[in-house]
Every structure is written in structure tokens, then in C-alpha cells.
Amino acid sequence: MSHSATAAGESLWRRIPLWQKILAGLVLGVLAGALLGEDASVFKPIGDIFISAIKMLIVPLVFSTLVVGITAMRDPQKMGRIGARTIALYLVTTAFAIAIGLLASWVFQPGVGLEMSFESGVEAKQAPSLVEILVGLVPQNPIDALASGNILQIIVFAIGLGISLTLIGEKGEPTVRVFESFAEAMVKLTNLVMAFAPFGVFGLIAHVAGSYGLEVLLPLAKVIGVAYLASVLHVLVVYSGLLALLGRLNPVRYLQGILDALVVAYSSASSSGTLPVSLRCAQKNLGVSEGVAGFVLPVGATINMDGTAIYQGVVAVFIAQLLGVDLSLMDYGMIIVTGTLASIGTAGVPGAGLVMLSIVMAQIGLPLEAIAVIAGIDRILDMARTSVNVAGDLMVTTLVGKSEGELDEDVYNAPGKS
């Protein structure tokens, strides 16, 4: 191939928006998995390298952007206002999410007429108490919190350090400049890693598609379909509706701007792992200021449970239908209340989805052993709920940025999103 042809090909590749490249990697991964079956696992190391690179970014990126975000605000009252709005929006959308999951399962009845057996031995999970959550927020050793990737403790330490640097005024400026420079370097490193995203997504999806054959998916295809439908409805109706009503923003631009993050979230099934991409989308595609994005997104990646809430609603009704248990109106209300409150108690807890599900099921008297029925397809469901979580993080970030006057609407409304 001639040098000019090679240069033309490279130029064409650079002009293709990143989300289109990632989407192409996802589609090709599905095809490769379908054709090769379990042999598609040969591509898994490519995906593992990508995930490792993304995880490499999380702690330094979250820490540096949070400190920079706090120091950029220079107003503790503003930070408190933003924090209150953020948490309120997350709780409201979580309640909507559970309700949509319940409604979708009630309408389509995925568990009716299905006969499946399950093994006993699943133990009830307990959410930590409020006191345990509050005590656990403060790191005894911030270096250990950074090393172990405890995002909640990192957030608390970064907020404390950012406030302290602001309060000492001029003496803190040299350190602030160091963090600003470091945050810029991390953003650039994120862009470099994202150039590899189409190949990483291909490797991840090829492995997943090859591992889940029709024999696993067909018996539970209906509950998968209901969960996915509820997830799409939540993003299109609740998130888009809130942006249009509260923010007076075009939801189509929002959907275009978050595509990179959605595809990475779907393939990786990790909200925290998608955080570097979410930060990039918020600032570059949606026009949210660095300060707001650096504060709201790490909090959302830790406590936002909308996708998991949809999963609770769908699975709880599915299991009730599978067992022939008629749920009362009170039971439906209890699922919404319990699931919303449990999302606070399980924030940042490993396996939070299972913890929330066991709490909800115990509350309405369903046997916990039935959780084993959906264990085989949990990864497929996890991909959808993670995508909803990430979409919610970015929606709340956009609304908070708009309410604080820290949203560049020229960037938000730009037709080209990459």
C-alpha cells in the first residue's frame, strides 16, 4: 500500500466519531462470539488489557479532578448546594426506576408459564447500618484508601483537602496548580486509552457473546427483554424528560453526547470503570464545567443505583410470577420504598445488586433461594443496569451544571459528538 493511501486511511479513521468506532467494535464482537462460540475467549485478553487500562485511570483521575473541582468552586456553600441537589436527583430517579421495572414486569409477565427449579442455600444479605456507613466514609489512612480504590473514602479525603487548600488561600495556590496540571495529564491519558476502546470492547463482547449460548438465554429471554425494555424506557422517558422539563435542554444532544460512555459501560459492566470516559463525555460533549463534573460524577458512580433499581423491580415480580405468588398493591409500594432506601444503605458495597435484591425479596416474603434462577444471566442483566447507571450519572451532572450556570450550551448543542 502506498504512503498516500495509508495516510488517507489514517485520516479517515480519525474523522470517524469515537462512539461509531466503539459501536462497530461491539457489533463485530457479537458476530465473532456467535460464530466462534467459546473459542471467542481467545479475544478476552484484548478486553482485559482495556479494562486494566481504564481501572488504572480511576483513582488518580477521581482524586485529582475532585480536588480541582472543589478548589475551583471556592465556596463551601455552593458545594453543599450541589451535593444536596445531586443526592436528591439520584433518589428521585431511583424511585422512578423501580416503578418502571415493576410496571414492565406486571405488563409483560415474564415469569408466567415458566417452570424452573432452583437450589437452596442463598443467605440473606444485610445492608450496613447508617452508623457503619458514616464511620466507613472517613479513611483512617488516605494512602490505603487510594491504594485499595475505596471511592467513597477517596471522595471524602479529596473534598477535605480541596476545602483546606481553598481556606489557606494564597499559600495553597502552588499545590492547586500541581493538581490542575496532574488532572490535565490524566485527561490526556484518558484520551490515549480511549483510542484503544474499539478493540477492547470487541474483545470483551466477543467473549461474552461466545460464553452465553442460546441454550442459556432462551428460557430466560423474556425476563432479559423486559429488563432491557425497562432500561431503555427509563433513559428515554425519565432522563430525557427531566432534561427537557427541568433543564430546558434538547435530550437528543444528551443522548449523542453520552454514547461513548454507554458503550464502554455496557461492555465492561462497571460504573466505576467507566468513570474516566464519563468525565470525558461530560466536559467534552455535554459542556459541563470541570468542577461540577469532577464532583457529581464520582459521587454518582458510587451511589447512583437506577439500573440496579430497575433490576430489583423486574426480578422481584419475575420471581413472584415464577412461584405463583400474587403481590398486593402494598407489596409493590414496599418494593419501591425498600429498594430506594436500600440503594442508600448499599452504596459502595461490593455486590450491591445482590444485597439490594435480597433485602427487597425478604421484605415481601419471597424465598431468597430463587435468586439462583437469574444467576446464570446476571452478566447480561448487569450490562444493561450499568449502562442505565452511567446514563443517570451524566444526566444528573448535566442538570446540576445547568442549575449552577456551569454548562456551556454551545458545546452541549454542538451537532458533532465524539
XYZ file of C-alpha atoms in Angstrom:
418
model
C 0.000 0.000 0.000
C 1.383 3.437 -0.937
C 2.234 6.069 1.640
C -0.555 8.369 0.377
C -3.151 5.589 0.657
C -2.010 4.806 4.208
C -2.193 8.496 5.151
C -5.693 8.743 3.661
C -6.818 5.704 5.636
C -5.441 7.156 8.885
C -7.153 10.475 8.166
C -10.486 8.723 7.548
C -10.122 6.735 10.802
C -9.514 9.945 12.762
C -12.612 11.595 11.264
C -14.933 8.786 12.409
C -16.527 9.713 15.785
C -15.283 7.568 18.662
C -18.752 6.261 19.524
C -19.132 4.886 15.994
C -15.799 3.075 16.254
C -16.772 1.625 19.643
C -20.194 0.594 18.339
C -18.516 -1.114 15.383
C -16.271 -2.991 17.813
C -19.335 -4.081 19.795
C -21.201 -5.347 16.699
C -18.131 -7.189 15.373
C -17.612 -8.690 18.839
C -21.170 -10.055 18.883
C -20.656 -11.573 15.427
C -17.315 -13.095 16.394
C -18.822 -14.572 19.568
C -21.800 -16.009 17.666
C -19.560 -17.582 15.018
C -16.753 -18.882 17.242
C -18.685 -19.772 20.403
C -16.419 -20.458 23.375
C -13.384 -20.198 21.078
C -14.055 -16.442 21.051
C -12.422 -16.349 24.501
C -9.143 -16.003 22.581
C -10.063 -12.303 22.256
C -10.675 -11.861 26.001
C -7.091 -10.714 26.795
C -7.637 -7.701 24.499
C -10.659 -6.721 26.570
C -8.815 -7.426 29.829
C -5.993 -5.081 28.816
C -8.531 -2.348 28.061
C -10.316 -2.813 31.395
C -6.982 -2.790 33.251
C -6.049 0.460 31.494
C -9.413 2.008 32.430
C -9.056 0.883 36.058
C -5.551 2.354 36.096
C -7.115 5.778 35.484
C -9.893 5.679 38.098
C -8.171 6.580 41.376
C -5.737 9.282 40.154
C -8.385 10.797 37.866
C -11.132 10.882 40.525
C -8.788 12.241 43.195
C -7.212 14.966 41.068
C -10.451 16.114 39.394
C -12.291 16.235 42.734
C -9.592 18.375 44.352
C -9.515 20.668 41.313
C -13.334 20.777 41.253
C -13.566 21.774 44.926
C -10.844 24.427 44.670
C -12.477 25.818 41.512
C -15.755 26.390 43.393
C -14.072 28.447 46.145
C -17.385 28.408 48.019
C -18.291 25.711 50.594
C -21.967 26.797 50.428
C -22.011 26.152 46.677
C -20.515 22.705 47.208
C -23.176 21.895 49.797
C -25.917 23.089 47.433
C -24.565 20.972 44.584
C -24.257 17.942 46.885
C -27.861 18.271 48.093
C -29.211 18.600 44.545
C -27.141 15.648 43.370
C -28.347 13.264 46.075
C -31.991 14.416 45.738
C -31.970 13.803 41.981
C -30.402 10.364 42.400
C -33.055 9.319 44.952
C -35.960 10.573 42.820
C -34.731 8.797 39.691
C -34.109 5.598 41.687
C -37.770 5.538 42.810
C -38.880 6.074 39.187
C -36.554 3.270 38.067
C -38.024 0.690 40.443
C -41.557 1.719 39.460
C -40.758 1.303 35.744
C -39.241 -2.129 36.387
C -42.352 -3.197 38.315
C -44.707 -1.858 35.639
C -42.815 -3.586 32.821
C -42.906 -6.941 34.640
C -46.583 -6.521 35.524
C -47.486 -5.782 31.891
C -45.345 -8.450 30.166
C -45.383 -11.102 32.954
C -42.020 -12.760 32.152
C -42.390 -15.428 34.866
C -45.887 -16.662 33.989
C -45.941 -20.168 32.480
C -42.230 -20.749 33.104
C -41.173 -23.800 35.104
C -37.684 -23.731 36.588
C -36.046 -25.297 39.605
C -33.538 -23.668 41.893
C -31.208 -24.766 44.635
C -31.393 -23.617 48.213
C -28.532 -22.140 50.183
C -28.707 -18.456 49.306
C -28.314 -16.464 52.512
C -29.980 -13.167 53.255
C -27.769 -10.152 52.818
C -27.912 -7.177 55.149
C -27.257 -3.589 54.279
C -24.818 -1.866 56.643
C -26.389 0.436 59.224
C -26.343 4.218 58.836
C -23.742 4.466 61.605
C -21.491 1.934 59.852
C -21.818 3.858 56.583
C -20.923 7.174 58.223
C -17.945 5.708 60.106
C -16.734 3.972 56.944
C -16.750 7.215 54.964
C -13.718 8.615 56.790
C -10.439 6.915 55.846
C -8.113 6.061 58.722
C -5.304 6.037 56.183
C -5.939 8.023 52.970
C -2.991 6.352 51.249
C -4.566 2.960 51.948
C -7.918 4.242 50.598
C -6.163 5.369 47.410
C -4.282 2.074 47.095
C -7.399 -0.068 47.634
C -9.594 2.094 45.390
C -12.208 2.873 48.078
C -14.024 5.569 46.078
C -16.242 6.836 48.916
C -13.246 7.383 51.203
C -11.273 8.953 48.349
C -14.165 11.369 47.749
C -14.241 12.391 51.433
C -10.459 12.913 51.583
C -10.392 14.829 48.282
C -13.242 17.110 49.420
C -11.473 17.776 52.732
C -8.168 18.512 51.001
C -9.850 20.730 48.389
C -11.657 22.772 51.069
C -8.439 23.107 53.072
C -6.474 24.334 50.035
C -9.214 26.905 49.403
C -9.232 28.116 53.012
C -5.459 28.703 53.203
C -5.716 30.999 50.200
C -2.518 32.082 48.501
C -0.375 29.507 50.285
C -2.408 26.729 48.664
C -2.067 28.033 45.103
C 1.159 26.126 44.251
C -0.444 22.835 45.305
C -3.638 23.682 43.416
C -1.593 24.293 40.255
C 0.100 20.919 40.704
C -3.289 19.208 40.934
C -4.568 21.148 37.912
C -1.555 20.045 35.881
C -1.917 16.462 37.113
C -5.650 16.432 36.272
C -4.881 17.698 32.756
C -2.324 14.917 32.306
C -4.877 12.333 33.458
C -7.433 13.663 30.962
C -4.864 13.337 28.186
C -4.017 9.797 29.328
C -7.756 9.005 29.278
C -7.920 10.158 25.657
C -4.986 7.900 24.784
C -6.620 4.901 26.465
C -9.931 5.638 24.732
C -8.217 5.371 21.338
C -7.896 1.668 22.163
C -11.569 1.383 23.210
C -12.982 -0.089 19.943
C -10.561 -3.023 20.162
C -11.093 -3.512 23.898
C -14.882 -3.513 23.500
C -14.561 -6.033 20.671
C -12.574 -8.398 22.911
C -14.987 -8.065 25.842
C -18.166 -8.576 23.839
C -16.759 -11.429 21.739
C -16.027 -13.333 24.949
C -19.451 -12.595 26.496
C -21.342 -13.466 23.278
C -19.359 -16.681 22.898
C -19.921 -17.717 26.521
C -23.713 -17.281 26.538
C -25.217 -19.662 24.006
C -28.887 -19.915 23.072
C -29.357 -22.819 25.484
C -28.670 -20.416 28.388
C -30.557 -17.390 27.069
C -33.724 -18.824 25.502
C -35.542 -19.979 28.686
C -34.974 -16.569 30.263
C -35.177 -14.463 27.108
C -38.423 -12.831 28.230
C -37.085 -11.530 31.553
C -33.953 -10.272 29.765
C -36.149 -8.488 27.216
C -38.327 -6.913 29.918
C -35.271 -5.691 31.860
C -33.758 -4.193 28.710
C -37.047 -2.573 27.682
C -37.476 -1.020 31.133
C -33.886 0.258 30.987
C -34.406 1.911 27.600
C -37.714 3.453 28.741
C -36.074 4.884 31.854
C -33.357 6.596 29.833
C -35.686 7.856 27.098
C -38.619 8.879 29.297
C -37.279 9.774 32.764
C -33.805 11.100 31.944
C -34.774 12.804 28.702
C -37.965 14.142 30.308
C -36.112 15.641 33.281
C -33.577 17.297 30.979
C -36.348 18.784 28.835
C -38.610 19.868 31.741
C -36.103 20.969 34.384
C -33.142 21.930 32.236
C -34.897 23.095 29.064
C -32.270 21.106 27.168
C -32.553 19.038 23.996
C -32.422 15.377 25.148
C -31.221 14.233 21.718
C -27.954 16.142 22.246
C -27.599 14.479 25.651
C -28.049 11.015 24.118
C -25.493 11.806 21.414
C -23.033 13.098 23.978
C -23.084 10.042 26.252
C -22.735 7.318 23.597
C -19.017 6.714 24.276
C -19.694 6.147 27.972
C -22.765 3.958 27.336
C -20.918 1.546 25.065
C -17.991 1.225 27.492
C -20.429 0.770 30.410
C -22.334 -1.918 28.533
C -19.244 -3.899 27.575
C -17.430 -3.555 30.914
C -20.458 -3.741 33.292
C -18.626 -1.366 35.649
C -19.804 2.143 36.579
C -16.511 2.947 38.299
C -14.577 1.531 35.361
C -16.499 3.823 33.010
C -15.856 6.910 35.157
C -12.874 8.227 33.133
C -14.980 8.018 29.961
C -17.964 9.654 31.712
C -15.791 12.583 32.809
C -14.568 12.994 29.245
C -18.135 12.922 27.856
C -19.442 15.379 30.473
C -16.812 18.002 29.725
C -16.091 17.499 26.020
C -19.530 16.507 24.705
C -22.024 17.973 27.183
C -20.184 21.154 28.154
C -20.302 20.618 31.937
C -17.616 22.507 33.856
C -14.660 20.604 35.264
C -15.671 21.491 38.818
C -19.239 20.161 38.604
C -18.311 17.066 36.575
C -15.390 16.292 38.889
C -17.691 16.393 41.922
C -21.001 14.942 40.731
C -19.773 12.022 38.590
C -17.581 10.264 41.204
C -20.453 10.550 43.707
C -22.888 9.162 41.126
C -20.605 6.276 40.145
C -20.682 5.249 43.799
C -24.262 5.873 44.965
C -26.447 6.003 41.826
C -28.388 2.737 41.605
C -31.045 3.406 38.939
C -30.086 0.467 36.724
C -29.899 -1.833 39.731
C -33.288 -0.485 40.890
C -34.868 -1.466 37.562
C -33.312 -4.896 38.003
C -34.859 -5.173 41.500
C -38.335 -4.374 40.199
C -38.163 -6.722 37.206
C -36.597 -9.654 39.050
C -38.796 -9.394 42.169
C -42.006 -9.571 40.094
C -40.496 -12.229 37.800
C -39.712 -14.487 40.761
C -43.160 -13.885 42.291
C -44.783 -14.887 38.969
C -42.469 -17.894 38.662
C -43.552 -19.120 42.104
C -47.219 -18.243 41.577
C -47.210 -15.626 44.353
C -49.722 -12.785 43.930
C -48.230 -9.471 45.008
C -50.567 -6.924 46.567
C -50.566 -3.180 45.929
C -48.890 -2.846 49.331
C -46.133 -5.237 48.195
C -45.474 -3.119 45.097
C -45.274 0.015 47.231
C -42.955 -1.777 49.659
C -40.622 -2.762 46.817
C -40.369 0.886 45.697
C -39.721 2.241 49.211
C -37.378 -0.555 50.297
C -35.414 -0.527 47.056
C -34.923 3.258 47.177
C -33.783 3.237 50.800
C -31.608 0.151 50.268
C -29.809 1.973 47.454
C -28.519 4.421 50.085
C -27.507 1.716 52.546
C -25.681 -0.382 49.964
C -23.821 2.478 48.262
C -20.257 1.405 47.567
C -20.821 -2.102 48.974
C -19.312 -4.912 46.830
C -22.110 -6.941 45.240
C -24.592 -4.136 45.927
C -27.061 -5.555 43.384
C -27.394 -8.842 45.283
C -27.583 -7.034 48.628
C -30.433 -4.833 47.395
C -32.264 -7.751 45.785
C -32.115 -9.903 48.925
C -33.384 -7.006 51.068
C -36.321 -6.377 48.715
C -37.222 -10.073 48.442
C -37.059 -10.597 52.204
C -39.312 -7.568 52.715
C -42.117 -9.027 50.575
C -41.646 -12.619 51.733
C -40.111 -14.227 48.636
C -37.617 -17.087 49.148
C -34.034 -15.922 48.669
C -33.093 -19.226 47.038
C -34.961 -18.066 43.932
C -32.127 -15.603 43.245
C -30.249 -18.604 41.816
C -32.689 -18.674 38.868
C -31.278 -15.496 37.367
C -27.654 -16.117 38.417
C -26.823 -17.617 35.028
C -27.831 -14.475 33.163
C -26.659 -11.934 35.724
C -23.831 -10.679 33.496
C -26.300 -9.976 30.650
C -28.549 -8.052 33.061
C -25.571 -6.320 34.681
C -24.514 -4.833 31.340
C -27.926 -3.154 30.966
C -28.172 -1.876 34.532
C -24.628 -0.448 34.419
C -25.488 1.442 31.224
C -28.535 2.972 32.946
C -26.441 3.920 35.996
C -23.890 5.716 33.801
C -26.608 7.457 31.757
C -28.130 8.652 35.064
C -24.784 9.928 36.344
C -24.370 12.034 33.209
C -27.975 13.286 33.247
C -27.711 14.483 36.861
C -24.315 16.066 36.142
C -25.824 17.945 33.196
C -28.822 19.179 35.215
C -26.647 20.275 38.150
C -24.279 22.053 35.758
C -27.230 23.851 34.153
C -28.713 24.890 37.514
C -25.342 26.297 38.633
C -24.699 28.175 35.386
C -21.749 25.873 34.684
C -22.970 24.300 31.449
C -21.601 25.556 28.136
C -24.700 25.245 25.954
C -22.712 25.914 22.789
C -20.762 22.712 23.493
C -23.920 20.882 24.591
C -25.815 21.792 21.404
C -22.937 21.141 19.028
C -24.121 18.580 16.438
C -20.854 16.608 16.346
C -20.182 14.480 19.417
C -17.002 12.391 19.609
